[in-house]
Every structure is written in structure tokens, then in C-alpha cells.
PDB file of C-alpha atoms in Angstrom:
ATOM      1  CA  UNK A   1       0.236  -0.073   0.086  1.00  0.00           C
ATOM      2  CA  UNK A   2       1.247   3.112  -1.015  1.00  0.00           C
ATOM      3  CA  UNK A   3       1.910   5.901   1.626  1.00  0.00           C
ATOM      4  CA  UNK A   4       0.807   9.532   0.642  1.00  0.00           C
ATOM      5  CA  UNK A   5       1.773  12.555   2.707  1.00  0.00           C
ATOM      6  CA  UNK A   6      -0.832  14.992   2.560  1.00  0.00           C
ATOM      7  CA  UNK A   7       0.445  18.852   3.177  1.00  0.00           C
ATOM      8  CA  UNK A   8      -2.373  21.731   3.466  1.00  0.00           C
ATOM      9  CA  UNK A   9      -2.870  23.991   6.346  1.00  0.00           C
ATOM     10  CA  UNK A  10      -6.662  23.736   5.968  1.00  0.00           C
ATOM     11  CA  UNK A  11      -7.922  20.886   7.819  1.00  0.00           C
ATOM     12  CA  UNK A  12     -11.098  20.098   5.516  1.00  0.00           C
ATOM     13  CA  UNK A  13      -9.030  19.942   2.287  1.00  0.00           C
ATOM     14  CA  UNK A  14      -6.731  17.544   4.144  1.00  0.00           C
ATOM     15  CA  UNK A  15      -9.409  15.303   5.694  1.00  0.00           C
ATOM     16  CA  UNK A  16     -11.248  15.416   1.955  1.00  0.00           C
ATOM     17  CA  UNK A  17      -7.953  14.091   0.428  1.00  0.00           C
ATOM     18  CA  UNK A  18      -7.656  11.600   3.098  1.00  0.00           C
ATOM     19  CA  UNK A  19     -11.057  10.403   2.752  1.00  0.00           C
ATOM     20  CA  UNK A  20     -10.558   9.904  -0.894  1.00  0.00           C
ATOM     21  CA  UNK A  21      -7.067   8.535  -1.045  1.00  0.00           C
ATOM     22  CA  UNK A  22      -7.851   6.123   1.680  1.00  0.00           C
ATOM     23  CA  UNK A  23     -10.914   4.671  -0.494  1.00  0.00           C
ATOM     24  CA  UNK A  24      -8.465   4.094  -3.225  1.00  0.00           C
ATOM     25  CA  UNK A  25      -6.599   1.889  -1.046  1.00  0.00           C
ATOM     26  CA  UNK A  26      -3.651   4.443   0.220  1.00  0.00           C
ATOM     27  CA  UNK A  27      -2.106   4.833   3.474  1.00  0.00           C
ATOM     28  CA  UNK A  28      -2.339   8.815   4.426  1.00  0.00           C
ATOM     29  CA  UNK A  29      -0.165  10.842   6.318  1.00  0.00           C
ATOM     30  CA  UNK A  30      -1.087  14.499   6.980  1.00  0.00           C
ATOM     31  CA  UNK A  31       0.882  17.655   7.861  1.00  0.00           C
ATOM     32  CA  UNK A  32      -0.769  21.316   8.396  1.00  0.00           C
ATOM     33  CA  UNK A  33       2.317  23.552   8.282  1.00  0.00           C
ATOM     34  CA  UNK A  34       5.829  23.550   6.435  1.00  0.00           C
ATOM     35  CA  UNK A  35       8.104  22.640   9.062  1.00  0.00           C
ATOM     36  CA  UNK A  36       5.224  19.666  10.145  1.00  0.00           C
ATOM     37  CA  UNK A  37       5.642  18.436   6.753  1.00  0.00           C
ATOM     38  CA  UNK A  38       9.451  18.792   6.096  1.00  0.00           C
ATOM     39  CA  UNK A  39       9.701  16.325   9.166  1.00  0.00           C
ATOM     40  CA  UNK A  40       6.928  13.848   8.600  1.00  0.00           C
ATOM     41  CA  UNK A  41       8.811  13.594   5.026  1.00  0.00           C
ATOM     42  CA  UNK A  42      12.042  12.660   6.247  1.00  0.00           C
ATOM     43  CA  UNK A  43      10.923  10.583   9.174  1.00  0.00           C
ATOM     44  CA  UNK A  44       7.888   8.769   7.030  1.00  0.00           C
ATOM     45  CA  UNK A  45       9.717   8.645   3.575  1.00  0.00           C
ATOM     46  CA  UNK A  46       6.132   8.623   1.906  1.00  0.00           C
ATOM     47  CA  UNK A  47       5.999   6.970  -1.675  1.00  0.00           C
ATOM     48  CA  UNK A  48       4.174  10.428  -2.827  1.00  0.00           C
ATOM     49  CA  UNK A  49       3.740  14.081  -1.704  1.00  0.00           C
ATOM     50  CA  UNK A  50       0.695  16.319  -2.117  1.00  0.00           C
ATOM     51  CA  UNK A  51       1.904  19.722  -1.184  1.00  0.00           C
ATOM     52  CA  UNK A  52       0.249  22.993  -1.106  1.00  0.00           C
ATOM     53  CA  UNK A  53       2.579  26.311  -1.663  1.00  0.00           C
ATOM     54  CA  UNK A  54       1.053  28.643   1.076  1.00  0.00           C
ATOM     55  CA  UNK A  55       1.667  26.905   4.298  1.00  0.00           C
ATOM     56  CA  UNK A  56       2.843  28.718   7.941  1.00  0.00           C
ATOM     57  CA  UNK A  57       6.466  28.469   8.695  1.00  0.00           C
ATOM     58  CA  UNK A  58       7.730  27.071   5.373  1.00  0.00           C
ATOM     59  CA  UNK A  59       6.467  27.552   1.907  1.00  0.00           C
ATOM     60  CA  UNK A  60       5.648  24.364  -0.223  1.00  0.00           C
ATOM     61  CA  UNK A  61       8.023  25.786  -2.533  1.00  0.00           C
ATOM     62  CA  UNK A  62      11.116  25.730  -0.359  1.00  0.00           C
ATOM     63  CA  UNK A  63       9.827  22.132   1.119  1.00  0.00           C
ATOM     64  CA  UNK A  64       9.782  21.026  -2.538  1.00  0.00           C
ATOM     65  CA  UNK A  65      13.352  22.333  -3.098  1.00  0.00           C
ATOM     66  CA  UNK A  66      14.668  20.703  -0.054  1.00  0.00           C
ATOM     67  CA  UNK A  67      13.638  17.569  -0.739  1.00  0.00           C
ATOM     68  CA  UNK A  68      14.283  17.128  -4.387  1.00  0.00           C
ATOM     69  CA  UNK A  69      17.835  18.785  -3.700  1.00  0.00           C
ATOM     70  CA  UNK A  70      18.727  15.780  -1.277  1.00  0.00           C
ATOM     71  CA  UNK A  71      19.700  12.906  -2.684  1.00  0.00           C
ATOM     72  CA  UNK A  72      17.876  10.784  -0.042  1.00  0.00           C
ATOM     73  CA  UNK A  73      14.706  12.225  -0.770  1.00  0.00           C
ATOM     74  CA  UNK A  74      14.562  13.412  -4.359  1.00  0.00           C
ATOM     75  CA  UNK A  75      12.972  10.096  -5.788  1.00  0.00           C
ATOM     76  CA  UNK A  76       9.731  10.893  -3.916  1.00  0.00           C
ATOM     77  CA  UNK A  77       7.092  12.297  -6.163  1.00  0.00           C
ATOM     78  CA  UNK A  78       5.609  15.780  -5.574  1.00  0.00           C
ATOM     79  CA  UNK A  79       2.383  17.032  -6.799  1.00  0.00           C
ATOM     80  CA  UNK A  80       1.995  20.928  -5.812  1.00  0.00           C
ATOM     81  CA  UNK A  81      -1.538  21.940  -5.641  1.00  0.00           C
ATOM     82  CA  UNK A  82      -2.753  25.474  -4.714  1.00  0.00           C
ATOM     83  CA  UNK A  83      -5.069  28.093  -5.280  1.00  0.00           C
ATOM     84  CA  UNK A  84      -2.607  30.381  -6.832  1.00  0.00           C
ATOM     85  CA  UNK A  85      -2.387  29.145 -10.338  1.00  0.00           C
ATOM     86  CA  UNK A  86      -0.696  31.523 -12.500  1.00  0.00           C
ATOM     87  CA  UNK A  87       1.822  30.341 -15.103  1.00  0.00           C
ATOM     88  CA  UNK A  88       4.490  31.838 -12.593  1.00  0.00           C
ATOM     89  CA  UNK A  89       3.449  29.475 -10.003  1.00  0.00           C
ATOM     90  CA  UNK A  90       3.407  26.771 -12.220  1.00  0.00           C
ATOM     91  CA  UNK A  91       6.871  27.470 -13.498  1.00  0.00           C
ATOM     92  CA  UNK A  92       8.510  27.976  -9.707  1.00  0.00           C
ATOM     93  CA  UNK A  93       6.988  24.752  -9.256  1.00  0.00           C
ATOM     94  CA  UNK A  94       8.808  23.234 -12.297  1.00  0.00           C
ATOM     95  CA  UNK A  95      12.107  25.048 -11.025  1.00  0.00           C
ATOM     96  CA  UNK A  96      11.923  23.781  -7.483  1.00  0.00           C
ATOM     97  CA  UNK A  97      11.371  20.049  -8.841  1.00  0.00           C
ATOM     98  CA  UNK A  98       7.799  19.279  -8.334  1.00  0.00           C
ATOM     99  CA  UNK A  99       6.360  16.505 -10.579  1.00  0.00           C
ATOM    100  CA  UNK A 100       2.770  17.662 -11.380  1.00  0.00           C
ATOM    101  CA  UNK A 101       0.927  20.810 -10.497  1.00  0.00           C
ATOM    102  CA  UNK A 102      -2.662  21.038  -9.882  1.00  0.00           C
ATOM    103  CA  UNK A 103      -5.089  24.351  -9.159  1.00  0.00           C
ATOM    104  CA  UNK A 104      -7.676  24.021  -6.168  1.00  0.00           C
ATOM    105  CA  UNK A 105     -10.698  23.254  -6.601  1.00  0.00           C
ATOM    106  CA  UNK A 106      -9.244  20.131  -8.759  1.00  0.00           C
ATOM    107  CA  UNK A 107     -11.116  17.414 -10.344  1.00  0.00           C
ATOM    108  CA  UNK A 108     -10.580  14.288  -8.195  1.00  0.00           C
ATOM    109  CA  UNK A 109     -10.142  11.788 -10.892  1.00  0.00           C
ATOM    110  CA  UNK A 110      -7.525  13.670 -12.605  1.00  0.00           C
ATOM    111  CA  UNK A 111      -5.667  14.164  -9.185  1.00  0.00           C
ATOM    112  CA  UNK A 112      -5.933  10.019  -8.672  1.00  0.00           C
ATOM    113  CA  UNK A 113      -4.905   9.426 -12.161  1.00  0.00           C
ATOM    114  CA  UNK A 114      -1.437  11.763 -11.690  1.00  0.00           C
ATOM    115  CA  UNK A 115      -1.063  10.016  -8.419  1.00  0.00           C
ATOM    116  CA  UNK A 116      -1.010   6.238  -9.958  1.00  0.00           C
ATOM    117  CA  UNK A 117       1.219   7.740 -13.059  1.00  0.00           C
ATOM    118  CA  UNK A 118       3.583   8.912 -10.480  1.00  0.00           C
ATOM    119  CA  UNK A 119       3.785   6.021  -8.627  1.00  0.00           C
ATOM    120  CA  UNK A 120       4.211   3.519 -11.515  1.00  0.00           C
ATOM    121  CA  UNK A 121       7.189   5.676 -12.664  1.00  0.00           C
ATOM    122  CA  UNK A 122       8.498   5.622  -9.377  1.00  0.00           C
ATOM    123  CA  UNK A 123       8.080   1.728  -8.891  1.00  0.00           C
ATOM    124  CA  UNK A 124      10.065   1.405 -12.204  1.00  0.00           C
ATOM    125  CA  UNK A 125      13.083   3.818 -11.503  1.00  0.00           C
ATOM    126  CA  UNK A 126      13.066   1.919  -8.049  1.00  0.00           C
ATOM    127  CA  UNK A 127      13.698  -1.136  -9.843  1.00  0.00           C
ATOM    128  CA  UNK A 128      16.369   0.234 -11.772  1.00  0.00           C
ATOM    129  CA  UNK A 129      18.401   0.948  -8.964  1.00  0.00           C
TER     130      UNK A 129
END
């Protein structure tokens, strides 16, 4: 069972994602601010991270950058999702190493499809190592 870290400072979004992901067979870990997210990412070593940009303490861009530029964690796919959906936000997401970007609100089926795609890609890359 794949383990997904969901990071959003809005409890209702965290809860909604947790319910949907668990329904589809994923194990879910939640974090509500950037510090907690970074700590859980490093301690729990999730298979995938869904990460909001605007977070207390450390923003999502910085968390993504720290994980993607650390050889121990760079293999973890990161989906950035945000209410901010400008081209600049998407470009920064690419620059910090995010694997995908979703605007809020998002279509659950699209997010689930992207999760499956990224997890399959990660599994194939892990087998090569």
C-alpha cells in the first residue's frame, strides 16, 4: 500500500483528501504546516507528497526544493497544488522540482490518475536502482 503525505493548512482539504485517498487504498499521513511536512517527509519516507504552496512556517516551494535537492529524498514524487494558479506559480513549481501541479479546486479523478502515474513511474525507477 502506497503511503502519501498530504500537506495543507486547511483541515477540511486535508480531511477530504485523506478520505478519498484511503477509499482508493492509500495510506495517508497529514501535515498542516511546512515544518511538520518536512519532518514527516524525512521520518516517514512517503511514496508521494501532495503539497500546498501557501503554508505556515515554510512554504511549499521551499519544502519541495529541500527534498528534491537532497539525494536521500529526491526520488519522492511531489504534486504541488494551490489556489494560486498563475503561470509563474507553475514555472516556480517546475524550477523547485515538482513532478506535477494542480489548481484548487481540482478534479479528484485527475489527481488520482496523476498519483497512479507518478507511483508507477517511481516503482519502475526504483527497480532500476
